[in-house]
Short mmCIF file of C-alpha atoms in Angstrom, two decimals:
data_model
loop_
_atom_site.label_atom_id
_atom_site.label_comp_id
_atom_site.label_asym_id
_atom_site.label_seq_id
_atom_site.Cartn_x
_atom_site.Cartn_y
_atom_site.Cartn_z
CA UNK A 19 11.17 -74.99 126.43
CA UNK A 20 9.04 -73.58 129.03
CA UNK A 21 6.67 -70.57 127.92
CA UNK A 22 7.92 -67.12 129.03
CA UNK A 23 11.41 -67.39 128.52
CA UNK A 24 13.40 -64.48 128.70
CA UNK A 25 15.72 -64.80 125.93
CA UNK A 26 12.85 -64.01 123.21
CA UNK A 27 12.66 -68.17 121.33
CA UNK A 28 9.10 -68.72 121.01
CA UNK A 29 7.57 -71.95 123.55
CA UNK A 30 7.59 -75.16 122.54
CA UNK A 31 4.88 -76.68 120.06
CA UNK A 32 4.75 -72.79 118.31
CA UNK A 33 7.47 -72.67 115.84
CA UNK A 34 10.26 -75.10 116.69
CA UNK A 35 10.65 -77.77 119.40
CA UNK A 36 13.44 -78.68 121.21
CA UNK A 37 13.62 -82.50 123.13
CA UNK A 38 11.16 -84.64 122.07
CA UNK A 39 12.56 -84.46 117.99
CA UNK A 40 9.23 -82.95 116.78
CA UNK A 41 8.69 -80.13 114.92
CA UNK A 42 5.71 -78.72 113.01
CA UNK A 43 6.14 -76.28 110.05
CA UNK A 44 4.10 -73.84 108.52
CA UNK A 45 2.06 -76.52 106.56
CA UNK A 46 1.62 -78.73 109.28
CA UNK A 47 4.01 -81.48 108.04
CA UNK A 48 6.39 -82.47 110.28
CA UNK A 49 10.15 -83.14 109.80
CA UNK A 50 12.37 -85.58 112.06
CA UNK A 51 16.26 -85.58 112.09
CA UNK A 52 18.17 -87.30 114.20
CA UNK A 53 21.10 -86.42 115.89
CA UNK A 54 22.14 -89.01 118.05
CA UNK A 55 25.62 -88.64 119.88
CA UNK A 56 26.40 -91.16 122.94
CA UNK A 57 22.72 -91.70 123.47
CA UNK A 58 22.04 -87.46 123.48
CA UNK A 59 18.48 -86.57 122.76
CA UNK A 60 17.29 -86.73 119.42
CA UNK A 61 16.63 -82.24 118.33
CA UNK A 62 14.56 -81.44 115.95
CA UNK A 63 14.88 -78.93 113.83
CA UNK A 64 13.76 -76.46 110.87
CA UNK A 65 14.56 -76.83 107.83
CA UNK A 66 12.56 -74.70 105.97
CA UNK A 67 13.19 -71.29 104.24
CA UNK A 68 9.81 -69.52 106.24
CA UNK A 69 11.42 -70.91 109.71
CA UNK A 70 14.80 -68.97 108.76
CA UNK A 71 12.84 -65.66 108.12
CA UNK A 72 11.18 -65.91 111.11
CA UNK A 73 14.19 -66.52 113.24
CA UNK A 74 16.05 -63.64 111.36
CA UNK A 75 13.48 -61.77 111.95
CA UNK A 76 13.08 -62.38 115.54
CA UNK A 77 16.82 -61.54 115.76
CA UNK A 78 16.24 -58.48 114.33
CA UNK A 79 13.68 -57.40 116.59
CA UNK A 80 15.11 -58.40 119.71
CA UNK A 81 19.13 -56.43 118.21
CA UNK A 82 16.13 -53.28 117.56
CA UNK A 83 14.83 -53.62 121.73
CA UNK A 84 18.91 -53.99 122.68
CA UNK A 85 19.72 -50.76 120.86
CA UNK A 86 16.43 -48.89 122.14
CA UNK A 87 17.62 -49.51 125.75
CA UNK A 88 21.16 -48.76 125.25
CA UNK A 89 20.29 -45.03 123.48
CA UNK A 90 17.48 -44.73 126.83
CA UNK A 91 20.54 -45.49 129.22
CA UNK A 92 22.58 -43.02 127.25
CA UNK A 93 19.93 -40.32 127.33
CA UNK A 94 19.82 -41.08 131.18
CA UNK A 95 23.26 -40.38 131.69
CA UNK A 96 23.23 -36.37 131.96
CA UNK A 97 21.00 -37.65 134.85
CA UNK A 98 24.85 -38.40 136.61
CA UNK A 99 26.44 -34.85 135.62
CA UNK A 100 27.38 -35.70 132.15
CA UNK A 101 25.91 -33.27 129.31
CA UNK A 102 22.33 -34.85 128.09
CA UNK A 103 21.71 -34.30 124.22
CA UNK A 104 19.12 -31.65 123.21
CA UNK A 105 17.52 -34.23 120.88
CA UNK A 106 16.98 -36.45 123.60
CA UNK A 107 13.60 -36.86 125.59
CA UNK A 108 15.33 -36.64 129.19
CA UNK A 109 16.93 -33.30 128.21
CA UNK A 110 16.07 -30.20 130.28
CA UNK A 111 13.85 -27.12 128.98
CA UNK A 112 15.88 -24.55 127.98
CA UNK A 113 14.90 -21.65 129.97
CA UNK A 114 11.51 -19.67 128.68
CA UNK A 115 12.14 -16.30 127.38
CA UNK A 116 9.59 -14.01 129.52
CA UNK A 117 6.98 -12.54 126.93
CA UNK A 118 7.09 -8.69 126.07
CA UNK A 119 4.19 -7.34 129.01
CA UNK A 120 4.03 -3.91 127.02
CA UNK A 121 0.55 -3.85 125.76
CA UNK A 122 0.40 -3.31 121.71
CA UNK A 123 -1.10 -0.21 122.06
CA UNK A 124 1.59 1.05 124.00
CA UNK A 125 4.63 2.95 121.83
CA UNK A 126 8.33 1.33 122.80
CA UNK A 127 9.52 4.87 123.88
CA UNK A 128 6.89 5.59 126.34
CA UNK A 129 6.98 1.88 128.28
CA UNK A 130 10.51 2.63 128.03
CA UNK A 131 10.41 5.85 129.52
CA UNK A 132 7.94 4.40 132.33
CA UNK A 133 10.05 1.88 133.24
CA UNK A 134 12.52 4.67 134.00
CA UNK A 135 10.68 6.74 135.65
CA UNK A 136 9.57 4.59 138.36
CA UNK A 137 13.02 3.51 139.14
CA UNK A 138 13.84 7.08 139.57
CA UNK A 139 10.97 7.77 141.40
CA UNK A 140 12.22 4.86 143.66
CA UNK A 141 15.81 6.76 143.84
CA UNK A 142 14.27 9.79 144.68
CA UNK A 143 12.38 8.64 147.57
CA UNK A 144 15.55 7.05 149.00
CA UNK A 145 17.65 10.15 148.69
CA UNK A 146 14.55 12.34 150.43
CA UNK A 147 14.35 9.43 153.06
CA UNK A 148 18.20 9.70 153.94
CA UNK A 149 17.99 13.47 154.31
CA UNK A 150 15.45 13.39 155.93
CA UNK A 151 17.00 11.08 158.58
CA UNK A 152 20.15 13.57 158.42
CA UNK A 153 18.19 16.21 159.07
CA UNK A 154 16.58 14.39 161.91
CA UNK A 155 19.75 13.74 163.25
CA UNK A 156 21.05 17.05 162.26
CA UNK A 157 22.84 17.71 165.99
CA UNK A 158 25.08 14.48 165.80
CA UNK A 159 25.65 15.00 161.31
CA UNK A 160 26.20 18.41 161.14
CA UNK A 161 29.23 18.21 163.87
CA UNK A 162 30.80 15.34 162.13
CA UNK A 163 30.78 16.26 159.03
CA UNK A 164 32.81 19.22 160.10
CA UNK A 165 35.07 17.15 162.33
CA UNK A 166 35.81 15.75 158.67
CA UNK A 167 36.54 18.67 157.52
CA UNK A 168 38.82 19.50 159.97
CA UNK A 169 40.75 16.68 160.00
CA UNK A 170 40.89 16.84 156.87
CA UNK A 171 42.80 19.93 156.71
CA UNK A 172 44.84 19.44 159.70
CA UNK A 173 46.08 15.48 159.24
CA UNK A 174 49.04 16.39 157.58
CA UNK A 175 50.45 18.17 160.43
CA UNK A 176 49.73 15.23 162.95
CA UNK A 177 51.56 12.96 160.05
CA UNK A 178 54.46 15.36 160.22
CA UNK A 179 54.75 14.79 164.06
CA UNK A 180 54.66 11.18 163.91
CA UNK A 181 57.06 10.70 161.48
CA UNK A 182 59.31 12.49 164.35
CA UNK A 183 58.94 9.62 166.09
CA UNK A 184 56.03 11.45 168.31
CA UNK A 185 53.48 8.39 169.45
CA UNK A 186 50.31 9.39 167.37
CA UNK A 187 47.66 10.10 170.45
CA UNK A 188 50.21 12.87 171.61
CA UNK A 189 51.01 14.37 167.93
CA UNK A 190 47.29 14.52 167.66
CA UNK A 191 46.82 15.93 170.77
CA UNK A 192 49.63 18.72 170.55
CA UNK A 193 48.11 19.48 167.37
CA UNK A 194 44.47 20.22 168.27
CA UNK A 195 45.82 21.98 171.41
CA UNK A 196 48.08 24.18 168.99
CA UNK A 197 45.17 24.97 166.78
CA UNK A 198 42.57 25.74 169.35
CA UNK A 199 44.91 28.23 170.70
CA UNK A 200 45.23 29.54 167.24
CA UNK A 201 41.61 29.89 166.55
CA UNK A 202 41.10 31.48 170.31
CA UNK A 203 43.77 33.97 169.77
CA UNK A 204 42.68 35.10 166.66
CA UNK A 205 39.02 35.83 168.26
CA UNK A 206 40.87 37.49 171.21
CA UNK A 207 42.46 39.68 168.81
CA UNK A 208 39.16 41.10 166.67
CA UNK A 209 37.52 41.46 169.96
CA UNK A 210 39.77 43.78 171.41
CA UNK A 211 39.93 45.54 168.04
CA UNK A 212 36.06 45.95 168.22
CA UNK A 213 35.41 46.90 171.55
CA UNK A 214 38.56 49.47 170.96
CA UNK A 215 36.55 50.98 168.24
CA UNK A 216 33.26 50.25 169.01
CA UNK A 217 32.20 53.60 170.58
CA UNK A 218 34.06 55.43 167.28
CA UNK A 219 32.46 53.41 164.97
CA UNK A 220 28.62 53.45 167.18
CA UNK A 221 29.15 57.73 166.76
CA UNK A 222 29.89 57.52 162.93
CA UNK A 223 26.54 55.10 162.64
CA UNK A 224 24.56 58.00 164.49
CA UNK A 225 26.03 60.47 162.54
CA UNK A 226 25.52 58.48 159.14
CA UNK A 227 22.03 58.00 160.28
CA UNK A 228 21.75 61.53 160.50
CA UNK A 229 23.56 61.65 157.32
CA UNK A 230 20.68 59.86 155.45
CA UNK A 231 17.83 61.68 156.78
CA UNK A 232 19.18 64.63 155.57
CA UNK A 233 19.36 63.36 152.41
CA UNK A 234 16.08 61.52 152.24
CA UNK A 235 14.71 64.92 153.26
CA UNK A 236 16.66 67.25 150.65
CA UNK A 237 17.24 64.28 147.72
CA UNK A 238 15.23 62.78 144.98
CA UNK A 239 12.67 61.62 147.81
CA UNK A 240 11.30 64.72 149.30
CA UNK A 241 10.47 63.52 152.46
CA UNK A 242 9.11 65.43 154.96
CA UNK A 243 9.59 65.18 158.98
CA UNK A 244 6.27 63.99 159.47
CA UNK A 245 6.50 61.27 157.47
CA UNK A 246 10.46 60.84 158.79
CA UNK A 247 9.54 60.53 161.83
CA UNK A 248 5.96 58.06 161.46
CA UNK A 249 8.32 55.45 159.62
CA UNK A 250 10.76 55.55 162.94
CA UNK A 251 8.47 55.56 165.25
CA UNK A 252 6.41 52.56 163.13
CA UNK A 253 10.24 50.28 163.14
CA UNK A 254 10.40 51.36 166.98
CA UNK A 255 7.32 50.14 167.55
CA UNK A 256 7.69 46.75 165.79
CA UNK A 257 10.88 46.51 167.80
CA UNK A 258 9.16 47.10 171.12
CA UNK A 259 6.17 44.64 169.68
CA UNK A 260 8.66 42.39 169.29
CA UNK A 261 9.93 42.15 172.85
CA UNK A 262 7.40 43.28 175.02
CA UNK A 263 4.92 40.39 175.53
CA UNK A 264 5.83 38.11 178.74
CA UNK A 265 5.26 35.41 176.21
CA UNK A 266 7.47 36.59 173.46
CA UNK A 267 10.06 37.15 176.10
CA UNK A 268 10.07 33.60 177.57
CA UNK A 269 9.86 32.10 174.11
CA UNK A 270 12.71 34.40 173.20
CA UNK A 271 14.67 33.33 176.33
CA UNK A 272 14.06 30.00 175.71
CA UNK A 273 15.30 29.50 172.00
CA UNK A 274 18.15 31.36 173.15
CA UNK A 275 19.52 28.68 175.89
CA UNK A 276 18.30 25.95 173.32
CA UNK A 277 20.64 27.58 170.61
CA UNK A 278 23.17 27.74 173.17
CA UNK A 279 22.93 24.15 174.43
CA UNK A 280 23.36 22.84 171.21
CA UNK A 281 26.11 25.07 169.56
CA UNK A 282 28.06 23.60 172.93
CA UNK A 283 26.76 19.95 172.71
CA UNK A 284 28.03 20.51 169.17
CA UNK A 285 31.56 22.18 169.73
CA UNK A 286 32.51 18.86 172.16
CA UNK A 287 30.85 16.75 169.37
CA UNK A 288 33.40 18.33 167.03
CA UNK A 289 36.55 18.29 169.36
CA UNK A 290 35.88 14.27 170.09
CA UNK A 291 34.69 13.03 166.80
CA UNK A 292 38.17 15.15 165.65
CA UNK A 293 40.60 13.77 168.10
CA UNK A 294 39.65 9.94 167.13
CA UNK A 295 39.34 10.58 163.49
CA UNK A 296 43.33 11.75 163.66
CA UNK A 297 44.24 9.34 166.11
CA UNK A 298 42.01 6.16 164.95
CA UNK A 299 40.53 6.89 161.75
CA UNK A 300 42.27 3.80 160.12
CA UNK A 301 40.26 1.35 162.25
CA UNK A 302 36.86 3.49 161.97
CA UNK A 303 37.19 3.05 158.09
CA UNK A 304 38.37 -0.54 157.97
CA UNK A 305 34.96 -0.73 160.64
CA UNK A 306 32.85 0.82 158.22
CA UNK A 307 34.35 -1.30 155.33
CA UNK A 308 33.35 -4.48 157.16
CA UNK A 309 29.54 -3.33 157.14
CA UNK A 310 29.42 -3.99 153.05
CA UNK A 311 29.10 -7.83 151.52
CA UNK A 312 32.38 -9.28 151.03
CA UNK A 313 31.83 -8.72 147.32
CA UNK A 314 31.74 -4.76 147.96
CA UNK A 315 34.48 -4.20 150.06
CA UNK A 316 37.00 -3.58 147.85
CA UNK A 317 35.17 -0.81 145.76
CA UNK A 318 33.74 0.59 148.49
CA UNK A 319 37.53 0.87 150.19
CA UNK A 320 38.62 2.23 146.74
CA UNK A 321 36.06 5.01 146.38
CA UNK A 322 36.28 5.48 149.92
CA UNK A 323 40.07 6.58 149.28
CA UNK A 324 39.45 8.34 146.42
CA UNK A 325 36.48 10.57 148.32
CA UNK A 326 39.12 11.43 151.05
CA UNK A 327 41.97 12.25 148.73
CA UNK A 328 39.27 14.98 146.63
CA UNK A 329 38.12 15.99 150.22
CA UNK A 330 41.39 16.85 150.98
CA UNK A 331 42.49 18.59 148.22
CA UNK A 332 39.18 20.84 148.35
CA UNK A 333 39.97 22.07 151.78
CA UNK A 334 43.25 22.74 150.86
CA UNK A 335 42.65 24.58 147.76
CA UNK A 336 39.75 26.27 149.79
CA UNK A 337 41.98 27.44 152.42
CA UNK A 338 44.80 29.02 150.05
CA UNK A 339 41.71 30.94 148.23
CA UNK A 340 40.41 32.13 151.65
CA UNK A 341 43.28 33.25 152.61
CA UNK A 342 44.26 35.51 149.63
CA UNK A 343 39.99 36.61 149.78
CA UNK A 344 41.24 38.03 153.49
CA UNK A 345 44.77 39.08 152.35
CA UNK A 346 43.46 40.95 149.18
CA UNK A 347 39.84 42.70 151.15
CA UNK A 348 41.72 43.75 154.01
CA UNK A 349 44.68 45.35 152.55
CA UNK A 350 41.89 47.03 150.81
CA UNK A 351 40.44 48.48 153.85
CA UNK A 352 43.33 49.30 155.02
CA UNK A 353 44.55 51.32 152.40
CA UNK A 354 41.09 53.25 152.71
CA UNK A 355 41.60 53.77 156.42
CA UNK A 356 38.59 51.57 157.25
CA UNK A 357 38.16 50.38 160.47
CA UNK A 358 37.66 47.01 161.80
CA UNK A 359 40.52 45.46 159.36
CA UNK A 360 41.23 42.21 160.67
CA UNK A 361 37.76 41.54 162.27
CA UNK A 362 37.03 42.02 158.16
CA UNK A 363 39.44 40.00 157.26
CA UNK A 364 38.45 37.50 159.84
CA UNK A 365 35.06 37.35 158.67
CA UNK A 366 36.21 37.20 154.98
CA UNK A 367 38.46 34.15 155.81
CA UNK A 368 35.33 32.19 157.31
CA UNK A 369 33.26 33.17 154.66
CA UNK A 370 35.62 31.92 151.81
CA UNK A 371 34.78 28.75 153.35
CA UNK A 372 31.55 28.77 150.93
CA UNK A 373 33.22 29.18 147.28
CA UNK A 374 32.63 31.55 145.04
CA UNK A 375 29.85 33.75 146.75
CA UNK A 376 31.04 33.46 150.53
CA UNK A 377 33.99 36.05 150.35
CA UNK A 378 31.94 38.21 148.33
CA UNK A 379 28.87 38.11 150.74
CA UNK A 380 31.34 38.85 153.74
CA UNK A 381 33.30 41.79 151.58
CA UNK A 382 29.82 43.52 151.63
CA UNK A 383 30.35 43.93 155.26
CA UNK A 384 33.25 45.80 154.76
CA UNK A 385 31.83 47.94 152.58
CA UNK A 386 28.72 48.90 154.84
CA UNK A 387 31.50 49.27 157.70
CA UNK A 388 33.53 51.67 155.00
CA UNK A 389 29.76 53.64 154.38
CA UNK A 390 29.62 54.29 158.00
CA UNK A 391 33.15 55.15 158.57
CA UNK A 392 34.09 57.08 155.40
CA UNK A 393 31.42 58.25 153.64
CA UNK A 394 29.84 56.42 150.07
CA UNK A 395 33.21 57.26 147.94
CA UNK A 396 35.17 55.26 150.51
CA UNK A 397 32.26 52.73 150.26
CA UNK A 398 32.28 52.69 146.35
CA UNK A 399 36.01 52.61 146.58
CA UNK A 400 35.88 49.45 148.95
CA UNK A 401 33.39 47.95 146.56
CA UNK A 402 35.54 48.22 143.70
CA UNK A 403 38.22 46.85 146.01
CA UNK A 404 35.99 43.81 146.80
CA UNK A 405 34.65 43.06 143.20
CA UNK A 406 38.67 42.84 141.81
CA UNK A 407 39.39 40.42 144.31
CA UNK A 408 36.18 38.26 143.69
CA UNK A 409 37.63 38.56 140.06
CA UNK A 410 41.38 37.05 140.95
CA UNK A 411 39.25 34.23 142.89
CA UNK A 412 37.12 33.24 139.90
CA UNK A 413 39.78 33.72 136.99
CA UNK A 414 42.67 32.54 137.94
CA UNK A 415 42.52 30.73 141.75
CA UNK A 416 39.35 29.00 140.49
CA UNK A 417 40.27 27.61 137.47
CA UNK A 418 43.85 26.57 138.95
CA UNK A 419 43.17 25.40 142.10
CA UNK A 420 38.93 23.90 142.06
CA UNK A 421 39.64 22.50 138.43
CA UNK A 422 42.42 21.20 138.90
CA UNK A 423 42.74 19.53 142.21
CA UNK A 424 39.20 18.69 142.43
CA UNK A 425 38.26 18.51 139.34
CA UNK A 426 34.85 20.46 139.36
CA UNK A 427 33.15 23.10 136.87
CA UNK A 428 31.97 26.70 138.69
CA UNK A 429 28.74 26.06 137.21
CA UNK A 430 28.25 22.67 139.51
CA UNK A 431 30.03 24.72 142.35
CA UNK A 432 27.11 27.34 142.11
CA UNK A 433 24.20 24.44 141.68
CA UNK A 434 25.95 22.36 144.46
CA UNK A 435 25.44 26.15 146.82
CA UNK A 436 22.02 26.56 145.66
CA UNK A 437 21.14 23.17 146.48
CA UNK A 438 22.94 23.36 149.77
CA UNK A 439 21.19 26.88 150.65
CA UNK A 440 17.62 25.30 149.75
CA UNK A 441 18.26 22.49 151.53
CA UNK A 442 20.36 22.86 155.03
CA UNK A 443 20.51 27.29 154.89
CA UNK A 444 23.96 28.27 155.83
CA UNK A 445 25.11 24.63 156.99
CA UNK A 446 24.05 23.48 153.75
CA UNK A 447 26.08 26.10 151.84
CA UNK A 448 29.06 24.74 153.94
CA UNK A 449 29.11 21.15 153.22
CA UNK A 450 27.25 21.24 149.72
CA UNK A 451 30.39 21.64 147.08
CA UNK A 452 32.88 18.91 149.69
CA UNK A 453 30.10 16.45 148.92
CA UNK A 454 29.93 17.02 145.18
CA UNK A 455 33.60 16.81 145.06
CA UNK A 456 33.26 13.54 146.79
CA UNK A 457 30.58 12.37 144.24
CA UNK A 458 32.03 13.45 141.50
CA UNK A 459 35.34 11.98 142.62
CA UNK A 460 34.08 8.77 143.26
CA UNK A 461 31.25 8.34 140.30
CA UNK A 462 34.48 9.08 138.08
CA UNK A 463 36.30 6.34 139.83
CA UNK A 464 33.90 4.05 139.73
CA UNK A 465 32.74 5.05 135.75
CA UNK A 466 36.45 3.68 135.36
CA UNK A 467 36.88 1.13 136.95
CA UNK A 468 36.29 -1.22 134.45
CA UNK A 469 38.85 -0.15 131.73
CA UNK A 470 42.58 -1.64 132.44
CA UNK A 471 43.94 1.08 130.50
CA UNK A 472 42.63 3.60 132.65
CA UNK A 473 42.64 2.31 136.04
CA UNK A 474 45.46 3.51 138.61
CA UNK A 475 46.07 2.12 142.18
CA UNK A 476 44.32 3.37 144.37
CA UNK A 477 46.83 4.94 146.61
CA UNK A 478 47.80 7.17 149.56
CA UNK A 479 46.27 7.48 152.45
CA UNK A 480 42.80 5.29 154.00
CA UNK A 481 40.13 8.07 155.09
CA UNK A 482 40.28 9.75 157.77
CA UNK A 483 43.68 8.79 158.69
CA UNK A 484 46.92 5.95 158.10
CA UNK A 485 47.97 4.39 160.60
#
């Protein structure tokens, strides 16, 4: 035996020797047996009890090192994709739970409440940011989101034409034509009721002008002329003030074709953005879906659908409420013999258009025209008139037709306004309760979207249009 050897029996001359039939034990005395078989080599071996424990206990260690590197190679094995035991070295750190960074000074309810708030102060500068870019853009928004409206309200009738086998770009084309003859007839019509009565109703201003002099002179006021005639002449002066600078004129003259420019830049904005919406708004929406990670598209198309079908059902419902707000004011002033009836019930219509305080706003027109024309009992009368209509709106068309269909409260109709007013004015007003039925329709959509039970198909129509 050579020293070194890799199988673990100690080198010759150390405990045992194998081929020259020599061996030395513990004591130093040395043993010979021979073992002779067809002239083999004499081995020499150990006899005694200490050379057995040693050998047994070399065994041992050597079975100890073969079972250490067999557990190693299994702890290695998660190394490969199989699962590595937690107890073993080679396992991986299980992941470190991130400490608690609220100081201990700091109460759980106000970190919490801090955490919050900076999120929402993160929301609110996003939602300020994107109006602000709306409002930026307010010449291109503002005409499209009525071209939404519109075609909202007037898609059924191009669906009705194509399913008599119309093609679709001529349904929607017949039907635009059709309604902006409607809407230019019915202007033609008010105007040629106005300028008919204009001069009657210009004498009954001067005369109720007259009418309240009088009266400011002989009433509760005491007024004398003196003091008649210095507040007159102090509005006609303002008046002339107002108009008589070269500069004020210019400026004036100015804003005016500006105005002008954009209400028509606007109107063809509105016809276009209308026409494609009817005749391609399938392929605009699936366009707009494809702009959201794959992951989103199908909620977005979802609450996209369910936004449209609300939007629709608010203009409907807000069209069958303006009309009986123009039905129920005018056949008020007519019954009073007020002038102007349908341009008052053409105004009325429009204003219905804002819920809740639009008709009423507009009815106070008629009753100003009905104070000119008739006198203030006629103009109590028509007041009366306006406020029992206002009170069929909010009791009964309200409640039927806004909670039902689309599903919001009068109180978040009459914050949605406010908001709207403060916000965008008049335009504002317009759009603001449309897009909290859209929010509200959607936010409820997507609050249940997770619950099976209470989940329906999304179904109907795509926005904007199917096609």
């Amino acid at each position: 035996m050579t020293p070194g050897r890799k199988d673990g029996l100690p080198p010759d001359g150390d405990d045992g020797a194998v081929g020259d039939g020599r061996g030395a034990d513990g004591n130093g005395e040395t043993v010979a047996a021979d073992a002779s078989l067809s002239d083999g080599p004499s081995v020499a071996i150990s006899s005694s009890p200490s050379r057995r424990d040693r050998l047994d206990e070399l065994v041992e260690r050597m079975r100890a090192t073969a079972r250490r590197d067999l557990a190693a190679r299994d702890d290695r094995a998660g190394v490969l994709g199989d699962p590595v035991p937690t107890s073993s070295p080679y396992a991986a750190l299980p992941p470190a739970t991130p400490a608690d960074a609220t100081p201990p000074n700091v109460p759980y309810g106000i970190a919490l409440a801090a955490s919050w708030g900076w999120r929402l102060i993160i929301i609110a500068a996003a939602g300020l940011g994107l109006m602000w870019l709306l409002g930026f853009f307010s010449e291109i928004t503002i005409p499209v989101a009525i071209a939404i409206l519109v075609t909202a309200l007037i898609r059924p009738f191009v669906d009705r034409f194509e399913r008599l086998h119309v093609p679709r770009a001529l349904a929607t084309l017949l039907v635009m034509v059709l309604g902006i003859g409607a809407v230019v007839g019915m202007l033609t019509l008010v105007g040629q009721q106005v300028s008919a009565q204009f001069d009657d109703l210009r004498t009954k201003v001067v005369d109720g002008l007259e009418e309240i002099q009088d009266w400011a002179r002989t009433g509760p006021l005491g007024l004398s002329d003196a003091q008649l005639n210095a507040g007159i002449d102090r509005v006609t002066g303002t008046i002339e003030a107002w108009g008589s600078s070269g500069t004020g004129v210019v400026d004036r003259v100015t804003e005016l074709g500006t105005t002008v420019t954009h209400l028509l830049a606007g109107f063809f904005i509105v016809l276009f953005a209308t026409y494609f919406f009817l005749y391609q708004g399938g392929r605009i929406w699936d366009w707009v879906v494809r702009i959201f990670p794959r992951n989103a598209r199908s909620p977005v198309d979802t609450s996209g659908r369910v936004a449209w079908a609300s939007l629709t059902a608010f203009v409907r419902a807000t069209v069958l409420v303006a009309l009986v707000d123009a039905i129920g004011i005018a056949g008020v002033a007519w019954g009073l013999g007020v002038p102007l009836v349908l341009a008052i019930a053409t105004l009325v219509f429009l204003g219905a258009f804002v819920p809740i305080v639009g008709a009423f706003v507009s009815g106070l027109v008629a009753v100003l025209v009905a104070l000119v024309a008739q006198g203030p009992w006629t103009a109590i009368f028509m007041l009366l008139g306006v406020i029992a209509v206002q009170q069929v709106e909010a009791h009964i068309l309200q409640p039927f037709l806004m909670g039902h269909l689309v599903q919001l409260h009068p109180l978040a109709i009459i914050l949605a306004i406010a908001a709207g007013v403060t916000v965008a004015g008049i335009v504002g007003a317009l759009l603001a309760v449309p897009l909290a039925a859209c929010v509200n329709a959607v936010v409820r959509h997507l609050s249940e979207r997770g619950d099976p039970a209470r989940v329906a198909p999304a179904s109907g129509s795509p926005p904007l249009v199917a096609e």
